[in-house]
């Protein structure tokens, strides 16, 4: 619960509910004024089983016959910025970040199992880039199958370290086959695959093609749909060749309704469904049949309309596992329910959330603001879980003290902050309040 003292408490039974009584261990993260308690174990107490007529406020009732969605896990994103910051830590700091996020809760970790990675650059990159910038290369003969840019940035090494930590966790705690699951999302195709934007700044008359903008109502040139679908397949193959074996799913496009000045590509539900039905779905079925496809991947205010638009195309619907959502447009729980009702067999995945207001807020900047950011994220998790989410993925795993790097200055906060230079006078790896709040979910679900 989140109470008047801003406390988050999770109850964990450690004995069978059929017993006459159950001893319960519990962990608390709480704030009272300037004093905080962070993921601290509390004194166990006892719950008695049986009827409790007249005491509903003091009873916990569980209906084990009623079931809901199967949950995939929690995690964050291996952005270019996260990898760059991870590389700035020494070996001890790098190992600590991996442990803190991916180790078993019994070993002090958050137990992350579900993460995200960009396909090509995103705003949280040092610069814009793709793996095939040769204009007109329809057959993708010049695709960089080494994905060297992601290697150089440290993304591959960081992912491999996380994979190893999750697998080791499974081995040491008797969960054979435990693996990280990775969701991959593109922010933009190569500029040459996109329709020209006309009448914008810099347009010489025939329009300009760029990764950091999009034509309307959709940005992908229809002539390059097959090439873009094949690009997904080549990117997946390249990551696998680098030893990444946690690839689980893709989204068709990050935030298909927005073109805010960084890497983007607009889509309509109808065009996305057509692309999946005729190109991406068949391509991945033939080359990477284990990879799931999620549509939408944007704010929850329009998720129901997108679910309806995507699933109306029956061919596309067969390829879609579900829709992914971001938190930036508000809780919108009624829209999650409507999206679920469009097709209850499809999943809803929380794929991105963070506090993006231009800077990092540290505890020393003010406990109230530092704490409020964590509370807002936890409320989103609670509501998403209640309304059918099968997973919840935070944004950057790691940013610097300024909230970057971000090549277009869209700076954001994160659960962990890199301060290897000691600019804030503390540890090289700073855990935010949201890190501890996250633990109340990821450690136990």
Short mmCIF file of C-alpha atoms in Angstrom, two decimals:
data_model
loop_
_atom_site.label_atom_id
_atom_site.label_comp_id
_atom_site.label_asym_id
_atom_site.label_seq_id
_atom_site.Cartn_x
_atom_site.Cartn_y
_atom_site.Cartn_z
CA UNK A 1 0.00 0.00 0.00
CA UNK A 2 1.00 3.63 -0.40
CA UNK A 3 -0.11 5.41 2.74
CA UNK A 4 -0.04 8.82 4.35
CA UNK A 5 3.64 8.42 5.17
CA UNK A 6 4.48 7.52 1.57
CA UNK A 7 5.22 3.92 2.46
CA UNK A 8 5.23 0.97 0.11
CA UNK A 9 4.83 -2.40 1.79
CA UNK A 10 4.77 -5.88 0.26
CA UNK A 11 3.64 -8.94 2.21
CA UNK A 12 5.39 -12.23 1.45
CA UNK A 13 3.93 -15.40 3.00
CA UNK A 14 6.60 -17.93 3.91
CA UNK A 15 4.30 -20.76 5.01
CA UNK A 16 1.33 -22.56 3.49
CA UNK A 17 -1.95 -20.66 3.60
CA UNK A 18 -3.64 -23.90 4.68
CA UNK A 19 -1.81 -23.76 8.02
CA UNK A 20 -3.58 -22.54 11.15
CA UNK A 21 -1.32 -19.51 11.03
CA UNK A 22 1.15 -18.00 8.61
CA UNK A 23 4.31 -16.16 9.49
CA UNK A 24 4.79 -13.23 7.13
CA UNK A 25 8.02 -11.45 6.31
CA UNK A 26 7.76 -7.98 4.89
CA UNK A 27 9.95 -5.27 3.42
CA UNK A 28 9.31 -1.56 3.53
CA UNK A 29 10.33 1.54 1.63
CA UNK A 30 8.96 4.59 3.41
CA UNK A 31 9.44 8.29 4.01
CA UNK A 32 8.60 10.36 7.07
CA UNK A 33 9.75 13.93 6.55
CA UNK A 34 13.43 13.80 5.65
CA UNK A 35 13.87 10.29 7.05
CA UNK A 36 13.67 7.42 4.55
CA UNK A 37 13.62 3.64 4.80
CA UNK A 38 14.79 1.85 1.64
CA UNK A 39 13.90 -1.81 0.99
CA UNK A 40 14.48 -2.71 4.63
CA UNK A 41 13.25 -6.00 6.12
CA UNK A 42 10.85 -5.52 9.02
CA UNK A 43 9.93 -7.70 12.00
CA UNK A 44 7.83 -10.68 10.82
CA UNK A 45 4.27 -11.05 12.05
CA UNK A 46 1.65 -13.79 12.07
CA UNK A 47 -1.60 -14.06 10.12
CA UNK A 48 -4.24 -16.55 11.24
CA UNK A 49 -6.27 -18.42 8.64
CA UNK A 50 -9.99 -19.09 8.75
CA UNK A 51 -13.25 -17.16 8.69
CA UNK A 52 -13.27 -13.58 9.86
CA UNK A 53 -16.90 -12.52 9.95
CA UNK A 54 -17.27 -8.87 10.80
CA UNK A 55 -13.62 -7.96 10.29
CA UNK A 56 -13.17 -7.22 6.56
CA UNK A 57 -10.70 -4.44 7.28
CA UNK A 58 -8.36 -6.91 8.95
CA UNK A 59 -8.66 -9.81 6.50
CA UNK A 60 -6.89 -10.81 3.28
CA UNK A 61 -9.07 -12.93 1.03
CA UNK A 62 -7.55 -14.74 -1.97
CA UNK A 63 -9.64 -16.42 -4.67
CA UNK A 64 -7.17 -18.85 -6.22
CA UNK A 65 -9.74 -20.02 -8.79
CA UNK A 66 -9.86 -16.67 -10.57
CA UNK A 67 -6.86 -16.04 -12.80
CA UNK A 68 -5.74 -13.13 -14.96
CA UNK A 69 -2.77 -12.40 -17.24
CA UNK A 70 0.53 -14.29 -17.17
CA UNK A 71 3.28 -11.88 -16.20
CA UNK A 72 6.58 -11.75 -18.11
CA UNK A 73 8.64 -9.54 -15.80
CA UNK A 74 10.15 -6.12 -15.08
CA UNK A 75 13.19 -4.34 -16.41
CA UNK A 76 14.70 -1.32 -18.15
CA UNK A 77 16.23 -0.30 -21.47
CA UNK A 78 19.74 -0.90 -22.78
CA UNK A 79 19.84 2.46 -24.54
CA UNK A 80 22.99 3.85 -26.09
CA UNK A 81 23.14 6.34 -23.18
CA UNK A 82 22.93 3.51 -20.64
CA UNK A 83 25.85 1.72 -22.28
CA UNK A 84 27.96 4.87 -22.58
CA UNK A 85 27.44 5.59 -18.88
CA UNK A 86 28.10 1.96 -17.93
CA UNK A 87 31.40 2.14 -19.79
CA UNK A 88 32.41 5.18 -17.72
CA UNK A 89 32.24 3.12 -14.52
CA UNK A 90 35.25 1.06 -13.50
CA UNK A 91 35.01 -2.74 -13.50
CA UNK A 92 33.67 -2.76 -9.95
CA UNK A 93 30.98 -0.21 -10.80
CA UNK A 94 29.96 -2.05 -13.95
CA UNK A 95 29.60 -5.31 -12.03
CA UNK A 96 27.62 -3.56 -9.30
CA UNK A 97 25.09 -2.16 -11.77
CA UNK A 98 24.54 -5.59 -13.30
CA UNK A 99 24.21 -7.14 -9.84
CA UNK A 100 21.86 -4.42 -8.58
CA UNK A 101 19.45 -4.86 -11.48
CA UNK A 102 19.74 -8.52 -12.48
CA UNK A 103 20.86 -10.51 -9.43
CA UNK A 104 18.39 -12.55 -7.42
CA UNK A 105 16.57 -10.61 -4.66
CA UNK A 106 18.20 -12.97 -2.15
CA UNK A 107 21.52 -11.56 -3.35
CA UNK A 108 20.37 -7.93 -3.20
CA UNK A 109 19.28 -7.52 -6.83
CA UNK A 110 15.99 -6.42 -8.36
CA UNK A 111 15.62 -9.66 -10.30
CA UNK A 112 15.05 -8.01 -13.70
CA UNK A 113 14.00 -10.38 -16.49
CA UNK A 114 12.43 -8.20 -19.23
CA UNK A 115 14.33 -5.39 -20.96
CA UNK A 116 14.29 -3.26 -24.12
CA UNK A 117 16.86 -2.19 -26.72
CA UNK A 118 16.60 0.33 -29.59
CA UNK A 119 17.02 -0.76 -33.21
CA UNK A 120 19.24 2.00 -34.69
CA UNK A 121 19.76 5.20 -32.73
CA UNK A 122 17.23 6.92 -30.52
CA UNK A 123 17.34 10.33 -28.84
CA UNK A 124 19.40 8.76 -26.02
CA UNK A 125 22.31 8.21 -28.41
CA UNK A 126 25.46 10.30 -28.93
CA UNK A 127 24.32 10.78 -32.54
CA UNK A 128 21.89 9.50 -35.18
CA UNK A 129 22.95 6.30 -36.94
CA UNK A 130 21.68 3.20 -38.75
CA UNK A 131 23.35 0.05 -40.05
CA UNK A 132 22.71 0.80 -43.72
CA UNK A 133 22.99 4.40 -44.91
CA UNK A 134 23.51 3.53 -48.58
CA UNK A 135 20.65 5.22 -50.37
CA UNK A 136 18.58 2.87 -52.51
CA UNK A 137 20.12 -0.30 -51.08
CA UNK A 138 16.83 -2.17 -51.41
CA UNK A 139 18.50 -5.57 -50.98
CA UNK A 140 20.43 -4.31 -47.91
CA UNK A 141 23.72 -5.51 -49.38
CA UNK A 142 25.56 -2.88 -47.31
CA UNK A 143 23.86 -3.68 -44.00
CA UNK A 144 26.49 -3.81 -41.24
CA UNK A 145 26.00 -7.35 -40.00
CA UNK A 146 28.57 -6.72 -37.26
CA UNK A 147 26.39 -3.95 -35.69
CA UNK A 148 29.76 -2.40 -34.90
CA UNK A 149 28.28 0.88 -33.68
CA UNK A 150 26.39 -0.89 -30.89
CA UNK A 151 29.55 -2.82 -30.03
CA UNK A 152 31.61 0.36 -29.86
CA UNK A 153 29.04 2.06 -27.63
CA UNK A 154 29.09 -0.88 -25.20
CA UNK A 155 25.50 -2.03 -25.74
CA UNK A 156 26.38 -5.59 -26.69
CA UNK A 157 28.76 -6.07 -23.76
CA UNK A 158 26.20 -4.67 -21.33
CA UNK A 159 23.46 -6.96 -22.64
CA UNK A 160 25.75 -10.02 -22.53
CA UNK A 161 26.69 -9.21 -18.93
CA UNK A 162 23.01 -8.99 -17.99
CA UNK A 163 22.21 -12.25 -19.78
CA UNK A 164 24.99 -14.01 -17.89
CA UNK A 165 23.75 -12.62 -14.57
CA UNK A 166 20.19 -13.82 -15.17
CA UNK A 167 21.32 -17.28 -16.24
CA UNK A 168 23.67 -17.54 -13.25
CA UNK A 169 20.79 -16.52 -11.00
CA UNK A 170 18.70 -19.35 -12.37
CA UNK A 171 21.48 -21.89 -11.88
CA UNK A 172 22.26 -20.84 -8.32
CA UNK A 173 18.64 -20.71 -7.22
CA UNK A 174 17.37 -23.84 -8.91
CA UNK A 175 15.47 -22.20 -11.78
CA UNK A 176 16.89 -23.96 -14.80
CA UNK A 177 16.51 -22.20 -18.11
CA UNK A 178 15.92 -18.76 -16.60
CA UNK A 179 16.79 -16.21 -19.28
CA UNK A 180 16.53 -12.51 -19.93
CA UNK A 181 13.85 -11.46 -22.44
CA UNK A 182 14.66 -8.58 -24.76
CA UNK A 183 12.19 -6.34 -26.59
CA UNK A 184 13.62 -4.45 -29.60
CA UNK A 185 12.10 -1.22 -30.93
CA UNK A 186 13.03 1.10 -33.82
CA UNK A 187 12.74 4.88 -33.53
CA UNK A 188 13.31 5.44 -37.25
CA UNK A 189 14.22 3.59 -40.43
CA UNK A 190 17.22 4.90 -42.39
CA UNK A 191 16.36 8.32 -43.83
CA UNK A 192 16.45 7.01 -47.40
CA UNK A 193 13.57 4.62 -46.63
CA UNK A 194 11.29 7.47 -45.55
CA UNK A 195 8.96 9.77 -47.44
CA UNK A 196 10.22 13.33 -47.91
CA UNK A 197 8.92 16.06 -45.61
CA UNK A 198 7.81 19.04 -47.65
CA UNK A 199 7.48 22.65 -46.62
CA UNK A 200 9.70 22.29 -43.55
CA UNK A 201 12.84 24.21 -42.65
CA UNK A 202 15.65 23.28 -45.03
CA UNK A 203 13.36 21.93 -47.74
CA UNK A 204 14.91 22.81 -51.13
CA UNK A 205 11.57 22.23 -52.83
CA UNK A 206 11.31 18.49 -53.30
CA UNK A 207 11.26 17.71 -49.58
CA UNK A 208 13.87 16.31 -47.18
CA UNK A 209 14.33 12.83 -45.74
CA UNK A 210 15.67 12.61 -42.21
CA UNK A 211 15.69 10.25 -39.25
CA UNK A 212 14.73 13.09 -36.90
CA UNK A 213 11.40 13.92 -38.51
CA UNK A 214 8.54 12.28 -40.34
CA UNK A 215 6.16 12.94 -43.19
CA UNK A 216 2.43 12.79 -42.36
CA UNK A 217 0.31 10.73 -41.93
CA UNK A 218 3.05 8.09 -42.15
CA UNK A 219 6.79 8.25 -42.64
CA UNK A 220 7.86 4.94 -44.18
CA UNK A 221 7.92 5.06 -47.97
CA UNK A 222 5.57 2.27 -49.19
CA UNK A 223 8.17 1.33 -51.80
CA UNK A 224 10.57 0.32 -49.00
CA UNK A 225 8.23 -1.74 -46.81
CA UNK A 226 9.87 -5.02 -47.81
CA UNK A 227 13.35 -3.59 -47.25
CA UNK A 228 12.39 -2.29 -43.80
CA UNK A 229 10.92 -5.66 -42.82
CA UNK A 230 14.10 -7.39 -43.99
CA UNK A 231 16.10 -4.84 -41.98
CA UNK A 232 14.41 -6.14 -38.80
CA UNK A 233 15.47 -9.67 -39.74
CA UNK A 234 19.06 -8.67 -40.45
CA UNK A 235 19.32 -6.71 -37.19
CA UNK A 236 18.02 -9.70 -35.20
CA UNK A 237 20.48 -12.02 -36.97
CA UNK A 238 23.36 -9.63 -36.32
CA UNK A 239 22.60 -9.46 -32.60
CA UNK A 240 22.34 -13.23 -32.42
CA UNK A 241 25.70 -13.51 -34.16
CA UNK A 242 27.16 -11.32 -31.41
CA UNK A 243 25.99 -13.89 -28.85
CA UNK A 244 22.78 -12.15 -27.76
CA UNK A 245 20.29 -14.97 -27.23
CA UNK A 246 17.64 -13.13 -25.21
CA UNK A 247 15.74 -11.58 -28.13
CA UNK A 248 12.05 -12.14 -27.40
CA UNK A 249 9.93 -9.61 -29.30
CA UNK A 250 9.87 -6.45 -31.40
CA UNK A 251 7.58 -3.48 -31.59
CA UNK A 252 6.91 -2.10 -35.06
CA UNK A 253 7.65 1.49 -34.07
CA UNK A 254 8.41 3.52 -30.98
CA UNK A 255 5.72 6.19 -30.46
CA UNK A 256 4.06 6.08 -33.90
CA UNK A 257 1.93 9.15 -33.15
CA UNK A 258 4.80 11.53 -32.37
CA UNK A 259 7.51 13.33 -34.33
CA UNK A 260 9.05 15.54 -31.63
CA UNK A 261 12.37 16.46 -33.24
CA UNK A 262 14.40 13.32 -32.58
CA UNK A 263 14.38 9.93 -34.33
CA UNK A 264 10.78 9.18 -35.27
CA UNK A 265 8.44 7.77 -37.90
CA UNK A 266 4.69 8.35 -37.94
CA UNK A 267 2.24 5.53 -38.64
CA UNK A 268 -1.51 5.08 -38.77
CA UNK A 269 -3.08 1.91 -37.34
CA UNK A 270 -4.15 0.86 -40.82
CA UNK A 271 -0.70 1.33 -42.35
CA UNK A 272 1.01 -0.49 -39.47
CA UNK A 273 -1.43 -3.39 -39.78
CA UNK A 274 -0.85 -3.59 -43.54
CA UNK A 275 2.94 -3.53 -43.05
CA UNK A 276 2.77 -6.36 -40.53
CA UNK A 277 0.30 -8.41 -42.55
CA UNK A 278 2.19 -8.16 -45.84
CA UNK A 279 5.82 -7.70 -44.84
CA UNK A 280 7.06 -7.82 -41.24
CA UNK A 281 4.90 -10.74 -40.12
CA UNK A 282 5.81 -13.08 -43.01
CA UNK A 283 9.47 -12.02 -42.90
CA UNK A 284 9.93 -12.76 -39.20
CA UNK A 285 7.90 -15.95 -39.44
CA UNK A 286 10.34 -17.16 -42.09
CA UNK A 287 13.59 -15.94 -40.52
CA UNK A 288 12.97 -15.60 -36.76
CA UNK A 289 9.74 -17.46 -35.98
CA UNK A 290 10.25 -17.26 -32.22
CA UNK A 291 10.09 -13.44 -32.20
CA UNK A 292 6.79 -11.90 -31.10
CA UNK A 293 5.39 -8.68 -32.59
CA UNK A 294 3.75 -5.90 -30.56
CA UNK A 295 1.92 -3.00 -32.18
CA UNK A 296 1.33 0.62 -31.11
CA UNK A 297 4.07 1.26 -28.45
CA UNK A 298 2.81 4.68 -27.40
CA UNK A 299 0.70 6.45 -24.76
CA UNK A 300 -2.36 4.78 -23.28
CA UNK A 301 -4.80 7.54 -24.26
CA UNK A 302 -5.17 6.04 -27.77
CA UNK A 303 -4.40 2.38 -27.14
CA UNK A 304 -7.98 1.17 -27.57
CA UNK A 305 -8.34 2.84 -30.98
CA UNK A 306 -5.03 1.36 -32.09
CA UNK A 307 -5.89 -2.12 -30.86
CA UNK A 308 -9.13 -1.94 -32.81
CA UNK A 309 -7.39 -0.65 -35.94
CA UNK A 310 -4.59 -3.21 -35.81
CA UNK A 311 -6.74 -6.25 -35.10
CA UNK A 312 -9.37 -5.39 -37.73
CA UNK A 313 -6.82 -6.59 -40.25
CA UNK A 314 -7.28 -10.30 -39.61
CA UNK A 315 -4.02 -11.27 -41.28
CA UNK A 316 -2.10 -8.77 -39.17
CA UNK A 317 -3.98 -9.85 -36.04
CA UNK A 318 -2.59 -13.35 -36.43
CA UNK A 319 0.94 -11.93 -36.24
CA UNK A 320 0.38 -9.52 -33.36
CA UNK A 321 0.99 -10.81 -29.83
CA UNK A 322 -0.55 -7.58 -28.55
CA UNK A 323 0.06 -3.88 -28.08
CA UNK A 324 2.73 -2.04 -26.08
CA UNK A 325 2.05 1.16 -24.12
CA UNK A 326 3.95 4.09 -22.58
CA UNK A 327 3.04 5.98 -19.43
CA UNK A 328 3.47 9.59 -20.59
CA UNK A 329 -0.20 10.30 -21.37
CA UNK A 330 -1.48 9.41 -17.89
CA UNK A 331 -2.93 6.28 -16.28
CA UNK A 332 -5.88 5.89 -18.68
CA UNK A 333 -6.96 2.63 -17.09
CA UNK A 334 -10.31 2.69 -18.88
CA UNK A 335 -8.44 2.62 -22.19
CA UNK A 336 -6.41 -0.40 -21.12
CA UNK A 337 -9.65 -2.19 -20.29
CA UNK A 338 -11.15 -1.21 -23.66
CA UNK A 339 -8.03 -2.43 -25.47
CA UNK A 340 -8.28 -5.73 -23.60
CA UNK A 341 -11.92 -6.06 -24.59
CA UNK A 342 -11.10 -5.58 -28.28
CA UNK A 343 -9.40 -8.98 -28.15
CA UNK A 344 -8.91 -10.63 -24.72
CA UNK A 345 -6.46 -13.11 -26.26
CA UNK A 346 -3.96 -10.33 -26.97
CA UNK A 347 -1.42 -8.97 -24.49
CA UNK A 348 -0.81 -5.44 -23.22
CA UNK A 349 2.83 -4.66 -22.43
CA UNK A 350 4.11 -1.62 -20.53
CA UNK A 351 7.19 -0.81 -22.61
CA UNK A 352 8.42 2.61 -21.45
CA UNK A 353 8.17 4.97 -18.49
CA UNK A 354 10.40 7.55 -16.82
CA UNK A 355 10.41 11.03 -15.36
CA UNK A 356 11.39 13.23 -18.29
CA UNK A 357 11.26 16.87 -17.27
CA UNK A 358 14.73 17.93 -18.36
CA UNK A 359 16.91 16.95 -15.42
CA UNK A 360 17.80 14.43 -12.72
CA UNK A 361 16.44 14.97 -9.20
CA UNK A 362 18.75 13.57 -6.53
CA UNK A 363 17.95 13.06 -2.86
CA UNK A 364 20.21 15.98 -1.98
CA UNK A 365 18.12 18.21 -4.25
CA UNK A 366 15.08 17.70 -2.05
CA UNK A 367 13.61 14.53 -0.59
CA UNK A 368 10.03 15.43 -1.47
CA UNK A 369 10.63 15.81 -5.22
CA UNK A 370 13.00 12.83 -5.26
CA UNK A 371 10.34 10.69 -3.56
CA UNK A 372 7.36 11.92 -5.59
CA UNK A 373 8.95 10.75 -8.82
CA UNK A 374 9.20 7.22 -7.44
CA UNK A 375 5.61 7.29 -6.21
CA UNK A 376 4.31 8.31 -9.63
CA UNK A 377 6.10 5.43 -11.32
CA UNK A 378 4.86 2.92 -8.75
CA UNK A 379 1.28 4.11 -9.22
CA UNK A 380 1.61 3.50 -12.95
CA UNK A 381 2.91 -0.03 -12.28
CA UNK A 382 0.02 -0.78 -9.92
CA UNK A 383 -2.59 0.40 -12.39
CA UNK A 384 -0.99 -1.33 -15.38
CA UNK A 385 -0.87 -4.60 -13.45
CA UNK A 386 -4.51 -4.21 -12.46
CA UNK A 387 -5.51 -3.58 -16.07
CA UNK A 388 -3.90 -6.50 -17.90
CA UNK A 389 -0.24 -5.55 -18.38
CA UNK A 390 1.99 -8.60 -18.93
CA UNK A 391 5.21 -6.69 -18.23
CA UNK A 392 6.55 -3.28 -17.26
CA UNK A 393 9.78 -1.83 -18.66
CA UNK A 394 11.42 1.31 -17.33
CA UNK A 395 13.36 3.56 -19.72
CA UNK A 396 17.17 4.10 -19.43
CA UNK A 397 18.91 1.70 -17.06
CA UNK A 398 21.51 4.40 -16.41
CA UNK A 399 21.95 8.11 -17.15
CA UNK A 400 24.53 10.66 -16.05
CA UNK A 401 23.94 13.37 -13.45
CA UNK A 402 22.50 15.64 -16.14
CA UNK A 403 20.05 13.03 -17.43
CA UNK A 404 21.90 12.05 -20.60
CA UNK A 405 23.69 11.80 -22.88
CA UNK A 406 20.93 12.69 -25.32
CA UNK A 407 21.99 14.17 -28.65
CA UNK A 408 18.84 16.30 -28.81
CA UNK A 409 18.83 17.33 -25.12
CA UNK A 410 15.68 15.42 -24.16
CA UNK A 411 17.13 14.72 -20.71
CA UNK A 412 15.47 12.31 -18.25
CA UNK A 413 15.83 10.73 -14.83
CA UNK A 414 16.48 7.02 -14.21
CA UNK A 415 16.57 4.47 -11.41
CA UNK A 416 20.36 4.66 -11.31
CA UNK A 417 22.69 7.58 -12.00
CA UNK A 418 26.33 7.46 -13.12
CA UNK A 419 28.64 9.90 -11.31
CA UNK A 420 32.07 8.40 -11.96
CA UNK A 421 33.60 11.89 -11.97
CA UNK A 422 32.24 12.64 -8.50
CA UNK A 423 30.40 15.77 -9.61
CA UNK A 424 27.78 15.27 -6.91
CA UNK A 425 30.29 14.35 -4.25
CA UNK A 426 29.04 10.84 -3.59
CA UNK A 427 29.27 7.35 -4.98
CA UNK A 428 29.96 6.70 -8.69
CA UNK A 429 26.67 4.79 -8.90
CA UNK A 430 23.67 6.52 -7.30
CA UNK A 431 20.43 4.65 -6.62
CA UNK A 432 17.31 6.79 -6.85
CA UNK A 433 14.17 6.37 -4.74
CA UNK A 434 12.53 4.82 -7.81
CA UNK A 435 15.11 2.01 -7.72
CA UNK A 436 13.88 0.96 -4.28
CA UNK A 437 10.23 1.35 -5.20
CA UNK A 438 10.83 -0.84 -8.25
CA UNK A 439 12.19 -3.54 -5.98
CA UNK A 440 8.81 -3.91 -4.28
CA UNK A 441 7.47 -5.18 -7.58
CA UNK A 442 10.33 -6.83 -9.46
CA UNK A 443 11.63 -8.78 -6.46
CA UNK A 444 8.34 -10.51 -5.77
CA UNK A 445 6.38 -10.79 -9.04
#
